CSV table of C-alpha atoms in Angstrom, one decimal:
chain,number,residue,atom,x,y,z
A,1,UNK,CA,0.3,1.7,2.8
A,2,UNK,CA,-0.3,5.1,1.1
A,3,UNK,CA,2.6,7.4,1.9
A,4,UNK,CA,4.9,9.6,-0.3
A,5,UNK,CA,8.1,8.4,1.4
A,6,UNK,CA,10.5,11.2,0.6
A,7,UNK,CA,14.2,10.5,1.3
A,8,UNK,CA,15.3,14.1,1.9
A,9,UNK,CA,17.8,13.9,-0.9
A,10,UNK,CA,15.6,14.8,-4.0
A,11,UNK,CA,15.3,18.4,-5.2
A,12,UNK,CA,12.2,20.1,-6.5
A,13,UNK,CA,12.0,22.1,-9.7
A,14,UNK,CA,13.6,25.1,-8.1
A,15,UNK,CA,16.6,23.2,-6.8
A,16,UNK,CA,15.5,23.1,-3.2
A,17,UNK,CA,15.8,19.9,-1.2
A,18,UNK,CA,12.5,18.2,-0.6
A,19,UNK,CA,12.4,17.5,3.2
A,20,UNK,CA,12.6,13.9,4.4
A,21,UNK,CA,9.1,12.4,5.1
A,22,UNK,CA,9.0,8.6,5.6
A,23,UNK,CA,7.5,5.8,7.7
A,24,UNK,CA,9.7,5.0,10.6
A,25,UNK,CA,7.9,2.3,12.5
A,26,UNK,CA,5.4,-0.4,11.5
A,27,UNK,CA,3.7,-2.7,14.0
A,28,UNK,CA,1.3,-5.6,13.2
A,29,UNK,CA,-0.8,-7.1,16.0
A,30,UNK,CA,-3.1,-10.1,16.3
A,31,UNK,CA,-5.7,-9.7,19.1
A,32,UNK,CA,-3.6,-6.9,20.5
A,33,UNK,CA,-0.4,-8.9,20.7
A,34,UNK,CA,2.5,-7.7,18.4
A,35,UNK,CA,3.5,-10.2,15.7
A,36,UNK,CA,5.7,-8.0,13.6
A,37,UNK,CA,7.7,-4.8,14.2
A,38,UNK,CA,9.8,-3.1,11.6
A,39,UNK,CA,12.0,0.0,11.6
A,40,UNK,CA,11.9,1.7,8.2
A,41,UNK,CA,13.9,4.6,6.8
A,42,UNK,CA,14.4,6.6,3.6
A,43,UNK,CA,15.2,3.6,1.4
A,44,UNK,CA,11.6,2.3,1.3
A,45,UNK,CA,9.6,3.2,-1.8
A,46,UNK,CA,6.6,5.4,-2.2
A,47,UNK,CA,3.3,3.7,-1.2
A,48,UNK,CA,5.0,0.6,0.2
A,49,UNK,CA,3.4,-2.8,0.1
A,50,UNK,CA,4.0,-5.1,3.1
A,51,UNK,CA,3.1,-8.8,3.1
A,52,UNK,CA,3.8,-11.2,5.9
A,53,UNK,CA,2.4,-14.5,7.3
A,54,UNK,CA,1.3,-15.4,10.8
A,55,UNK,CA,0.7,-18.9,12.0
A,56,UNK,CA,-2.3,-19.8,14.2
A,57,UNK,CA,-4.6,-17.0,13.2
A,58,UNK,CA,-8.2,-18.2,13.2
A,59,UNK,CA,-11.7,-16.9,12.2
A,60,UNK,CA,-12.7,-14.0,14.5
A,61,UNK,CA,-9.2,-12.9,15.3
A,62,UNK,CA,-8.5,-9.2,14.9
A,63,UNK,CA,-5.4,-8.3,12.8
A,64,UNK,CA,-4.2,-4.6,13.1
A,65,UNK,CA,-1.5,-2.7,11.3
A,66,UNK,CA,-0.2,0.6,12.5
A,67,UNK,CA,2.6,2.9,11.3
A,68,UNK,CA,4.2,6.2,12.3
A,69,UNK,CA,6.3,8.6,10.2
A,70,UNK,CA,9.0,11.1,11.0
A,71,UNK,CA,6.5,14.0,11.0
A,72,UNK,CA,4.4,12.4,13.7
A,73,UNK,CA,1.7,11.2,11.4
A,74,UNK,CA,0.1,7.9,12.5
A,75,UNK,CA,-2.3,5.5,10.9
A,76,UNK,CA,-3.8,2.2,12.0
A,77,UNK,CA,-6.3,-0.2,10.4
A,78,UNK,CA,-7.9,-3.4,11.8
A,79,UNK,CA,-9.7,-6.3,10.2
A,80,UNK,CA,-11.5,-9.3,11.6
A,81,UNK,CA,-10.4,-12.6,10.0
A,82,UNK,CA,-13.3,-14.3,8.2
């Protein structure tokens, strides 16, 4: 997931604190049904990589992943299983 993931504890070149900006919620769904939910915080790295397995997924199923950050930014993506 492409996201800067600032903790709110780093400082910029002028010594000012860089505000916190991080993903807070991640939800994965198969055919609209949640199969994974995660609450994230400031300890997750920049551009995080998430891998997980789901049993019973078959060709034609739709797998969606959505996230929301502490600034209200949201993103979602969906693929159809081949």
